[in-house]
Short mmCIF file of C-alpha atoms (C1' of nucleotides) and ligand atoms in Angstrom, two decimals:
data_model
loop_
_atom_site.label_atom_id
_atom_site.label_comp_id
_atom_site.label_asym_id
_atom_site.label_seq_id
_atom_site.Cartn_x
_atom_site.Cartn_y
_atom_site.Cartn_z
CA MET A 1 197.53 25.43 70.25
CA ARG A 2 197.94 22.18 68.35
CA ALA A 3 197.61 22.56 64.58
CA GLU A 4 194.88 19.94 64.42
CA THR A 5 192.84 21.73 67.09
CA ILE A 6 193.15 25.07 65.33
CA GLU A 7 192.20 23.48 62.02
CA ASN A 8 189.11 21.77 63.40
CA TYR A 9 187.86 25.00 64.97
CA LEU A 10 188.51 27.13 61.88
CA LYS A 11 186.93 24.61 59.53
CA THR A 12 183.86 24.34 61.74
CA ILE A 13 183.49 28.10 62.12
CA TYR A 14 183.76 28.35 58.35
CA ASN A 15 181.19 25.63 57.70
CA LEU A 16 178.74 27.14 60.17
CA SER A 17 179.04 30.69 58.89
CA SER A 18 179.05 29.98 55.17
CA ASP A 19 175.52 28.60 55.35
CA ASN A 20 174.01 31.72 56.85
CA ARG A 21 176.90 34.19 56.50
CA ALA A 22 176.35 35.35 60.09
CA VAL A 23 178.62 35.24 63.10
CA VAL A 24 178.84 31.85 64.75
CA THR A 25 177.60 31.33 68.29
CA ASN A 26 179.55 29.36 70.88
CA GLN A 27 176.71 26.94 71.29
CA ARG A 28 176.60 25.92 67.65
CA LEU A 29 180.36 25.41 67.72
CA ALA A 30 180.13 23.38 70.91
CA ASP A 31 177.37 21.21 69.43
CA ARG A 32 179.16 20.63 66.15
CA LEU A 33 182.55 19.92 67.70
CA ASN A 34 181.11 17.87 70.55
CA ILE A 35 183.00 19.98 73.02
CA ASN A 36 181.84 21.66 76.21
CA PRO A 37 180.80 25.33 75.75
CA ALA A 38 183.28 26.40 78.41
CA SER A 39 186.11 24.87 76.38
CA VAL A 40 184.87 26.62 73.26
CA THR A 41 185.02 30.00 75.00
CA GLU A 42 188.62 29.28 75.95
CA ALA A 43 189.61 28.15 72.48
CA LEU A 44 188.00 31.18 70.84
CA ARG A 45 189.92 33.51 73.11
CA LYS A 46 193.13 31.88 71.96
CA LEU A 47 192.14 31.88 68.29
CA HIS A 48 191.34 35.59 68.64
CA GLU A 49 194.74 36.14 70.23
CA LEU A 50 196.30 34.31 67.29
CA LYS A 51 194.34 36.58 64.89
CA TYR A 52 192.50 33.75 63.21
CA VAL A 53 189.09 34.96 64.39
CA VAL A 54 187.35 38.04 65.71
CA TYR A 55 185.66 36.83 68.84
CA GLU A 56 183.35 39.26 70.59
CA LYS A 57 182.46 38.07 74.03
CA SER A 58 178.83 37.06 74.51
CA TYR A 59 178.10 37.93 70.90
CA GLY A 60 179.80 35.63 68.43
CA THR A 61 182.76 34.81 66.25
CA ARG A 62 183.80 35.29 62.65
CA LEU A 63 186.94 34.43 60.75
CA THR A 64 189.59 37.01 59.93
CA ALA A 65 191.04 37.10 56.41
CA ILE A 66 193.90 34.87 57.56
CA GLY A 67 191.55 32.50 59.38
CA SER A 68 189.27 32.32 56.38
CA LYS A 69 192.17 31.50 54.08
CA MET A 70 193.27 28.72 56.40
CA ALA A 71 189.74 27.37 56.71
CA ILE A 72 189.24 27.27 52.95
CA ASP A 73 192.54 25.45 52.61
CA ILE A 74 191.42 22.78 55.06
CA VAL A 75 188.06 22.49 53.31
CA ARG A 76 189.91 22.05 50.01
CA ARG A 77 192.02 19.24 51.43
CA HIS A 78 188.96 17.55 52.93
CA ARG A 79 186.97 17.66 49.73
CA ILE A 80 189.84 16.71 47.41
CA TRP A 81 190.54 13.66 49.57
CA GLU A 82 186.87 12.66 49.62
CA THR A 83 186.77 12.92 45.83
CA TYR A 84 190.03 11.01 45.41
CA LEU A 85 188.86 8.23 47.71
CA VAL A 86 185.64 7.82 45.73
CA LYS A 87 186.91 8.35 42.20
CA GLU A 88 190.38 6.82 42.33
CA LEU A 89 190.29 4.38 45.23
CA GLY A 90 186.81 2.90 44.93
CA PHE A 91 185.27 4.03 48.21
CA GLY A 92 181.55 4.68 48.61
CA TRP A 93 180.34 8.25 49.26
CA ASP A 94 179.20 7.08 52.67
CA GLU A 95 182.70 5.92 53.71
CA VAL A 96 184.90 8.86 52.93
CA HIS A 97 183.98 11.68 55.30
CA GLU A 98 185.50 10.02 58.35
CA ILE A 99 188.78 9.22 56.59
CA ALA A 100 188.95 12.73 55.14
CA GLU A 101 188.57 14.12 58.67
CA GLU A 102 192.06 12.74 59.30
CA LEU A 103 193.67 13.17 55.91
CA GLU A 104 192.69 16.87 55.80
CA HIS A 105 195.28 17.56 58.51
CA VAL A 106 198.20 16.38 56.40
CA LYS A 107 199.43 19.69 55.10
CA ASN A 108 201.36 19.37 51.86
CA ASP A 109 200.38 21.53 48.92
CA LYS A 110 202.19 19.44 46.35
CA LEU A 111 200.28 16.38 47.49
CA ILE A 112 196.83 17.96 47.35
CA ASN A 113 197.50 19.72 44.06
CA LYS A 114 198.69 16.44 42.55
CA LEU A 115 195.55 14.62 43.68
CA ALA A 116 193.44 17.47 42.28
CA GLU A 117 195.33 17.31 39.00
CA ILE A 118 194.77 13.55 38.69
CA LEU A 119 191.06 14.18 39.31
CA GLY A 120 191.01 16.92 36.65
CA ASN A 121 190.64 19.70 39.20
CA PRO A 122 187.06 18.87 40.12
CA SER A 123 184.62 21.58 41.22
CA TYR A 124 182.45 19.39 43.46
CA ASP A 125 183.05 16.61 45.97
CA PRO A 126 180.97 13.40 46.26
CA HIS A 127 178.45 15.17 48.51
CA GLY A 128 177.92 18.07 46.13
CA ASP A 129 180.06 20.53 48.08
CA PRO A 130 182.15 22.91 45.98
CA ILE A 131 185.93 22.38 46.05
CA PRO A 132 188.05 25.55 46.38
CA ASP A 133 190.91 25.75 43.88
CA ALA A 134 194.55 26.17 44.94
CA LYS A 135 193.94 29.91 45.31
CA GLY A 136 190.85 29.42 47.44
CA LYS A 137 188.36 30.46 44.76
CA PHE A 138 185.20 28.48 44.13
CA GLN A 139 181.61 28.65 42.95
CA LYS A 140 179.23 29.93 45.62
CA ASN A 141 175.89 28.58 44.53
CA LYS A 142 172.60 29.53 46.07
CA PHE A 143 170.77 26.25 46.28
CA ILE A 144 168.01 25.61 48.80
CA SER A 145 167.19 22.81 51.18
CA LEU A 146 164.34 20.57 50.10
CA GLN A 147 162.56 21.60 53.28
CA GLU A 148 161.91 24.97 51.69
CA ALA A 149 160.45 23.34 48.58
CA LYS A 150 157.00 24.20 47.26
CA ALA A 151 154.41 21.61 46.27
CA LYS A 152 153.86 20.89 42.57
CA THR A 153 157.43 21.84 41.71
CA SER A 154 160.41 20.02 40.20
CA TYR A 155 163.89 20.04 41.69
CA LYS A 156 167.28 18.50 41.06
CA ILE A 157 169.35 17.09 43.94
CA MET A 158 172.62 19.03 44.06
CA GLY A 159 174.08 17.89 47.35
CA VAL A 160 173.66 16.70 50.91
CA SER A 161 174.48 18.50 54.13
CA ASP A 162 174.67 15.45 56.37
CA HIS A 163 177.71 13.31 55.52
CA SER A 164 177.08 10.50 57.99
CA PRO A 165 177.15 6.93 56.64
CA VAL A 166 173.69 6.11 57.96
CA PHE A 167 172.09 9.06 56.19
CA LEU A 168 173.93 8.50 52.92
CA LYS A 169 173.06 4.79 52.92
CA TYR A 170 169.41 5.73 53.43
CA LEU A 171 169.52 8.07 50.46
CA GLU A 172 171.16 5.46 48.27
CA LYS A 173 168.53 2.91 49.23
CA ASN A 174 165.87 5.33 48.02
CA GLN A 175 167.91 6.39 45.00
CA LEU A 176 167.93 9.96 46.23
CA ILE A 177 171.38 10.60 44.81
CA ILE A 178 173.07 13.68 43.43
CA GLY A 179 171.76 14.57 40.01
CA ALA A 180 168.39 12.89 40.52
CA ASP A 181 165.31 14.89 39.52
CA ILE A 182 162.41 14.94 41.93
CA PHE A 183 158.90 16.31 41.79
CA VAL A 184 157.31 17.46 45.04
CA LYS A 185 153.72 16.30 44.85
CA ASP A 186 152.57 17.52 48.22
CA VAL A 187 153.78 19.03 51.48
CA GLU A 188 151.89 17.73 54.51
CA GLU A 189 150.79 20.58 56.78
CA VAL A 190 150.66 18.49 59.95
CA ASP A 191 154.26 17.31 60.17
CA GLY A 192 156.01 18.94 57.22
CA SER A 193 156.63 15.61 55.49
CA LEU A 194 156.92 15.61 51.71
CA LEU A 195 155.39 13.31 49.16
CA ILE A 196 157.83 13.26 46.29
CA HIS A 197 158.14 11.45 43.02
CA CYS A 198 161.60 10.30 42.06
CA ASN A 199 162.86 7.54 39.77
CA LYS A 200 159.30 6.55 38.79
CA LYS A 201 158.39 5.96 42.44
CA ASP A 202 156.53 7.89 45.12
CA VAL A 203 158.39 8.32 48.41
CA ILE A 204 157.44 10.08 51.61
CA ILE A 205 160.33 11.79 53.33
CA THR A 206 160.42 13.44 56.71
CA PRO A 207 161.36 17.11 57.14
CA LYS A 208 164.57 15.97 58.78
CA VAL A 209 165.67 14.20 55.62
CA ALA A 210 164.40 17.03 53.41
CA GLY A 211 166.42 19.48 55.49
CA ASN A 212 169.62 17.65 54.58
CA LEU A 213 168.95 17.49 50.85
CA ILE A 214 170.27 20.43 48.85
CA VAL A 215 168.30 21.08 45.68
CA LYS A 216 167.83 23.56 42.91
CA ALA A 217 164.47 24.41 41.35
CA LEU A 218 164.13 23.32 37.74
CA MET B 1 198.01 8.08 75.76
CA ARG B 2 197.29 9.63 72.39
CA ALA B 3 197.23 7.12 69.53
CA GLU B 4 199.83 9.09 67.60
CA THR B 5 202.20 9.11 70.57
CA ILE B 6 201.84 5.38 71.13
CA GLU B 7 202.37 4.73 67.43
CA ASN B 8 205.51 6.82 67.22
CA TYR B 9 207.04 5.07 70.23
CA LEU B 10 206.15 1.56 69.04
CA LYS B 11 207.38 2.22 65.52
CA THR B 12 210.66 3.61 66.81
CA ILE B 13 211.21 0.77 69.27
CA TYR B 14 210.56 -1.61 66.39
CA ASN B 15 212.94 0.15 64.02
CA LEU B 16 215.68 0.26 66.64
CA SER B 17 215.36 -3.37 67.67
CA SER B 18 214.91 -4.94 64.26
CA ASP B 19 218.41 -3.87 63.23
CA ASN B 20 220.15 -5.65 66.08
CA ARG B 21 217.25 -7.68 67.54
CA ALA B 22 218.28 -6.58 71.04
CA VAL B 23 216.37 -4.66 73.66
CA VAL B 24 216.23 -0.92 73.07
CA THR B 25 217.81 1.51 75.49
CA ASN B 26 216.08 4.67 76.65
CA GLN B 27 218.86 6.80 75.30
CA ARG B 28 218.53 5.52 71.75
CA LEU B 29 214.81 6.12 71.91
CA ALA B 30 215.29 9.60 73.31
CA ASP B 31 217.79 10.43 70.56
CA ARG B 32 215.67 9.05 67.74
CA LEU B 33 212.43 10.64 68.95
CA ASN B 34 214.07 13.90 69.93
CA ILE B 35 212.52 13.68 73.33
CA ASN B 36 214.03 14.15 76.78
CA PRO B 37 215.17 10.86 78.42
CA ALA B 38 213.00 11.60 81.45
CA SER B 39 209.94 11.71 79.19
CA VAL B 40 210.94 8.45 77.56
CA THR B 41 211.10 6.71 80.95
CA GLU B 42 207.60 7.95 81.69
CA ALA B 43 206.21 6.89 78.33
CA LEU B 44 207.76 3.43 78.58
CA ARG B 45 206.18 2.88 81.98
CA LYS B 46 202.78 3.66 80.43
CA LEU B 47 203.40 1.52 77.36
CA HIS B 48 204.36 -1.33 79.70
CA GLU B 49 201.16 -0.75 81.67
CA LEU B 50 199.24 -0.92 78.39
CA LYS B 51 201.02 -4.21 77.55
CA TYR B 52 202.57 -2.93 74.35
CA VAL B 53 206.13 -3.35 75.65
CA VAL B 54 208.09 -5.13 78.33
CA TYR B 55 210.07 -2.40 79.98
CA GLU B 56 212.64 -3.44 82.52
CA LYS B 57 213.87 -0.54 84.51
CA SER B 58 217.49 0.45 83.93
CA TYR B 59 217.85 -2.39 81.45
CA GLY B 60 215.81 -1.85 78.32
CA THR B 61 212.60 -2.34 76.39
CA ARG B 62 211.22 -4.80 73.87
CA LEU B 63 207.86 -5.08 72.17
CA THR B 64 205.23 -7.59 73.28
CA ALA B 65 203.42 -9.65 70.64
CA ILE B 66 200.62 -7.07 70.59
CA GLY B 67 203.05 -4.15 70.43
CA SER B 68 205.01 -5.82 67.67
CA LYS B 69 201.85 -6.41 65.63
CA MET B 70 200.91 -2.74 66.02
CA ALA B 71 204.41 -1.59 65.12
CA ILE B 72 204.50 -3.71 61.98
CA ASP B 73 201.12 -2.31 61.00
CA ILE B 74 202.40 1.25 61.33
CA VAL B 75 205.56 0.36 59.40
CA ARG B 76 203.37 -1.14 56.66
CA ARG B 77 201.33 2.05 56.40
CA HIS B 78 204.47 4.19 56.33
CA ARG B 79 206.13 2.18 53.60
CA ILE B 80 203.02 1.73 51.46
CA TRP B 81 202.43 5.48 51.54
CA GLU B 82 206.05 6.19 50.62
CA THR B 83 205.78 3.81 47.68
CA TYR B 84 202.43 5.23 46.57
CA LEU B 85 203.75 8.79 46.72
CA VAL B 86 206.73 7.87 44.55
CA LYS B 87 205.13 5.43 42.13
CA GLU B 88 201.65 6.88 41.70
CA LEU B 89 201.94 10.53 42.63
CA GLY B 90 205.33 11.46 41.18
CA PHE B 91 207.23 12.39 44.33
CA GLY B 92 211.00 11.96 44.65
CA TRP B 93 212.35 9.39 47.10
CA ASP B 94 213.81 12.28 49.09
CA GLU B 95 210.41 13.94 49.61
CA VAL B 96 208.22 11.14 50.91
CA HIS B 97 209.47 10.19 54.36
CA GLU B 98 208.22 13.35 56.03
CA ILE B 99 204.75 13.10 54.47
CA ALA B 100 204.54 9.39 55.33
CA GLU B 101 205.33 10.30 58.96
CA GLU B 102 201.88 11.88 59.05
CA LEU B 103 199.95 9.63 56.69
CA GLU B 104 201.03 6.53 58.64
CA HIS B 105 198.74 7.60 61.48
CA VAL B 106 195.58 7.44 59.38
CA LYS B 107 194.35 4.01 60.36
CA ASN B 108 192.09 2.48 57.75
CA ASP B 109 192.84 -1.02 56.52
CA LYS B 110 190.70 -0.73 53.41
CA LEU B 111 192.62 2.36 52.38
CA ILE B 112 196.10 0.87 52.83
CA ASN B 113 195.15 -2.43 51.25
CA LYS B 114 193.71 -0.59 48.25
CA LEU B 115 196.88 1.46 47.81
CA ALA B 116 198.93 -1.74 48.11
CA GLU B 117 196.72 -3.44 45.54
CA ILE B 118 197.13 -0.56 43.07
CA LEU B 119 200.90 -0.85 43.57
CA GLY B 120 200.77 -4.62 42.97
CA ASN B 121 201.49 -5.44 46.62
CA PRO B 122 205.11 -4.33 46.51
CA SER B 123 207.73 -5.97 48.72
CA TYR B 124 210.04 -2.97 49.06
CA ASP B 125 209.61 0.75 49.55
CA PRO B 126 211.61 3.48 47.73
CA HIS B 127 214.40 3.25 50.31
CA GLY B 128 214.77 -0.50 50.00
CA ASP B 129 212.93 -1.32 53.23
CA PRO B 130 210.70 -4.40 53.10
CA ILE B 131 206.93 -3.82 53.23
CA PRO B 132 204.97 -6.15 55.54
CA ASP B 133 201.87 -7.65 53.93
CA ALA B 134 198.37 -7.27 55.40
CA LYS B 135 199.13 -10.12 57.81
CA GLY B 136 202.41 -8.59 58.94
CA LYS B 137 204.65 -11.06 57.10
CA PHE B 138 207.67 -9.93 55.13
CA GLN B 139 211.13 -10.83 53.91
CA LYS B 140 213.77 -10.42 56.58
CA ASN B 141 216.96 -10.06 54.60
CA LYS B 142 220.39 -10.05 56.07
CA PHE B 143 222.17 -7.33 54.15
CA ILE B 144 225.14 -5.45 55.55
CA SER B 145 226.12 -1.83 55.77
CA LEU B 146 228.78 -0.71 53.30
CA GLN B 147 230.89 0.24 56.31
CA GLU B 148 231.49 -3.46 56.88
CA ALA B 149 232.59 -3.97 53.27
CA LYS B 150 235.91 -5.53 52.35
CA ALA B 151 238.30 -4.08 49.79
CA LYS B 152 238.44 -5.64 46.32
CA THR B 153 234.85 -6.81 46.54
CA SER B 154 231.66 -6.10 44.57
CA TYR B 155 228.36 -5.13 46.15
CA LYS B 156 224.86 -4.13 45.08
CA ILE B 157 223.07 -1.26 46.82
CA MET B 158 219.88 -2.66 48.36
CA GLY B 159 218.72 0.20 50.52
CA VAL B 160 219.46 3.24 52.66
CA SER B 161 219.03 3.64 56.39
CA ASP B 162 218.96 7.43 56.45
CA HIS B 163 215.78 8.79 54.84
CA SER B 164 216.58 12.48 55.15
CA PRO B 165 216.26 14.63 52.00
CA VAL B 166 219.82 15.94 52.27
CA PHE B 167 221.33 12.44 52.37
CA LEU B 168 219.13 11.08 49.57
CA LYS B 169 219.89 14.08 47.35
CA TYR B 170 223.61 13.50 47.93
CA LEU B 171 223.26 9.86 46.89
CA GLU B 172 221.32 10.79 43.78
CA LYS B 173 223.97 13.34 42.83
CA ASN B 174 226.57 10.57 42.96
CA GLN B 175 224.27 8.01 41.33
CA LEU B 176 224.47 5.84 44.41
CA ILE B 177 220.92 4.61 43.96
CA ILE B 178 219.20 1.35 44.82
CA GLY B 179 220.19 -1.40 42.41
CA ALA B 180 223.53 0.16 41.53
CA ASP B 181 226.56 -2.14 41.54
CA ILE B 182 229.69 -0.89 43.25
CA PHE B 183 233.21 -2.20 43.57
CA VAL B 184 235.16 -1.32 46.70
CA LYS B 185 238.68 -0.58 45.50
CA ASP B 186 240.19 0.34 48.83
CA VAL B 187 239.38 1.01 52.47
CA GLU B 188 241.53 3.75 54.00
CA GLU B 189 242.95 2.72 57.36
CA VAL B 190 243.30 6.25 58.72
CA ASP B 191 239.70 7.43 58.60
CA GLY B 192 237.73 4.45 57.31
CA SER B 193 236.84 6.19 54.05
CA LEU B 194 236.17 4.02 51.00
CA LEU B 195 237.36 4.39 47.44
CA ILE B 196 234.64 2.86 45.35
CA HIS B 197 233.96 2.44 41.66
CA CYS B 198 230.36 2.94 40.59
CA ASN B 199 228.81 3.90 37.26
CA LYS B 200 232.20 4.05 35.56
CA LYS B 201 233.47 6.59 38.06
CA ASP B 202 235.64 6.52 41.15
CA VAL B 203 234.17 8.13 44.25
CA ILE B 204 235.48 8.52 47.78
CA ILE B 205 232.83 8.19 50.46
CA THR B 206 233.12 8.80 54.16
CA PRO B 207 232.36 6.08 56.72
CA LYS B 208 229.28 8.06 57.71
CA VAL B 209 227.81 7.73 54.23
CA ALA B 210 228.94 4.11 53.96
CA GLY B 211 227.22 3.36 57.24
CA ASN B 212 223.90 4.43 55.79
CA LEU B 213 224.17 2.38 52.61
CA ILE B 214 222.75 -1.12 52.82
CA VAL B 215 224.41 -3.54 50.41
CA LYS B 216 224.67 -7.20 49.57
CA ALA B 217 227.86 -8.89 48.44
CA LEU B 218 227.83 -10.06 44.85
"C1'" DA C 1 159.11 45.25 84.39
"C1'" DT C 2 159.92 41.01 86.33
"C1'" DT C 3 160.57 36.28 85.94
"C1'" DA C 4 162.09 32.36 83.75
"C1'" DT C 5 165.10 30.29 80.48
"C1'" DC C 6 168.79 29.76 77.73
"C1'" DT C 7 173.70 31.04 76.66
"C1'" DT C 8 178.07 32.29 77.87
"C1'" DT C 9 181.75 32.92 80.92
"C1'" DT C 10 184.49 32.08 85.13
"C1'" DA C 11 186.64 29.29 88.42
"C1'" DG C 12 188.66 25.36 89.65
"C1'" DG C 13 190.14 20.51 87.98
"C1'" DT C 14 191.95 16.48 85.26
"C1'" DA C 15 194.91 14.02 81.92
"C1'" DT C 16 198.48 14.05 78.52
"C1'" DA C 17 202.94 14.85 76.97
"C1'" DC C 18 206.44 17.16 77.40
"C1'" DC C 19 210.90 19.54 80.03
"C1'" DA C 20 215.10 20.75 83.32
"C1'" DA C 21 217.65 19.71 87.31
"C1'" DA C 22 218.95 16.62 90.76
"C1'" DA C 23 219.52 11.99 92.50
"C1'" DT C 24 220.39 7.37 91.60
"C1'" DT C 25 222.23 3.41 89.26
"C1'" DA C 26 225.17 1.17 85.94
"C1'" DA C 27 229.27 0.87 83.18
"C1'" DT C 28 234.08 1.95 82.31
"C1'" DA C 29 238.67 3.21 83.30
"C1'" DA C 30 242.39 3.88 86.32
"C1'" DT D 1 238.62 -1.61 93.64
"C1'" DT D 2 237.69 2.92 93.52
"C1'" DA D 3 237.00 6.82 90.74
"C1'" DT D 4 235.02 8.79 86.80
"C1'" DT D 5 231.73 8.98 83.39
"C1'" DA D 6 227.46 7.84 81.32
"C1'" DA D 7 222.67 6.38 81.50
"C1'" DT D 8 218.48 6.32 83.87
"C1'" DT D 9 215.09 7.68 87.00
"C1'" DT D 10 212.89 10.85 90.24
"C1'" DT D 11 211.13 15.16 91.35
"C1'" DG D 12 208.99 19.10 90.48
"C1'" DG D 13 207.61 21.90 86.88
"C1'" DT D 14 204.91 23.81 82.11
"C1'" DA D 15 201.45 23.97 78.31
"C1'" DT D 16 197.50 22.13 75.99
"C1'" DA D 17 192.92 20.72 75.66
"C1'" DC D 18 189.57 19.21 77.66
"C1'" DC D 19 185.82 18.94 81.80
"C1'" DT D 20 182.00 20.24 85.67
"C1'" DA D 21 179.66 23.37 88.47
"C1'" DA D 22 178.49 27.86 89.56
"C1'" DA D 23 178.07 32.78 88.36
"C1'" DA D 24 176.87 36.25 85.14
"C1'" DG D 25 174.69 37.96 81.03
"C1'" DA D 26 171.30 37.97 77.34
"C1'" DT D 27 166.68 36.74 75.50
"C1'" DA D 28 162.02 35.69 75.68
"C1'" DA D 29 157.58 35.23 78.08
"C1'" DT D 30 154.21 36.77 81.19
MN1 MN E 301 182.92 15.56 54.40
MN1 MN E 302 189.36 17.10 61.11
MN1 MN E 303 210.56 6.45 55.79
MN1 MN E 304 204.76 9.50 62.68
#
DNA sequence: ATTATCTTTTAGGTATACCAAAATTAATAA
DNA sequence: TTATTAATTTTGGTATACCTAAAAGATAAT
């Protein structure tokens, strides 16, 4: 298997299982990777053979210790590059994910560690995701999605789970950026939309947007 | 064809034809790319079909205007990255070629132009190769290889044509670095080896080494 | 418990990018 | 010019990473 293919599968399995710590289904992998389910089955069989995952037919997949180590390494490269592009090279947080998707595959420890050093070994990337250190260790925080928020409660935005330019530009337009404090005034029963107060303004956000905002209760 | 494959072919055709401005033979491509001649024939047919090269069967290949533009763009990315790695990230000139081989395939103009800007839009990379600007323009200098040097003449080292770590480490050991002035004391008839004076020391170098040193007569 | 639906796997294909061996063509030397 | 050698192309593979359509398996609904 090509290194890039392996890396994209492992990273995606990692990202899908770290949210809910469960085994990953073929369908979710197929959706996320934009690949046909039949091809996913094939790839998982090979990754199992290579001992990167434990793939149980018709049940699901999880990373082995080796696979997990590799995945965390890729995630580190991705997030260090995103941070470097924003902090050192003047890119916007909405521009970096796509470039990092390519840069993450350049495997050179000295390079990544140097970038991290220049950045002061940051703990979080521009989207609020934690950056593993060179040994793969990092903060596992238990934040919630704003969709699970209760009315009449204050929260702080800690991150975003959708890294697409269109979503990030929308957030910026509404000043819903990392670090912002928001107060949930009301949750609409009918459609799950939220009336929130943020930056001295009231904004209504859909459950879709709320679902991609990672917050912590204040 | 995969973008990376196309890019590696075009870059190599460019590098092989810029030296001697002639058409490139399949064999030289096969050797340089470490690919079977039969595969090169196949690839050239496709690159011709795609209008990146003019490939005349059993004769040779040259780049079209479009292919040349692409090749220069890849060369720019390669050389900017090599310079950035050395100047901004503290790598040795012997470490960067391999990393740049991968980074050159990340196609993002804003990224490369930003790196170039930080470097002050340099004209030469760490190996003395000229760096094309964003429009593809660059100095075409007519230096010679030290192998063509005459006895009792002074030269300045302007570049190297072998970027391998082992060769560059050898040069560094003997202080045969870019900018150094050398005086060719004698050229040995028997084996073409050169007795040169450099940095207050006499050194004997083989024609192989001399052939990879690019110099200008003083 | 049976049907309907959704998920996964199998089977059979395509396109890419390689390779080795043989056949052809070109270049060089006798 | 005719061998001999070298370069190139053709032919017939392989491996990878996808795909579609159909079969099989699992889940949920009646
Ligand atoms: Mn990202
Ligand atoms: Mn990727
Ligand atoms: Mn190089
Ligand atoms: Mn390359």
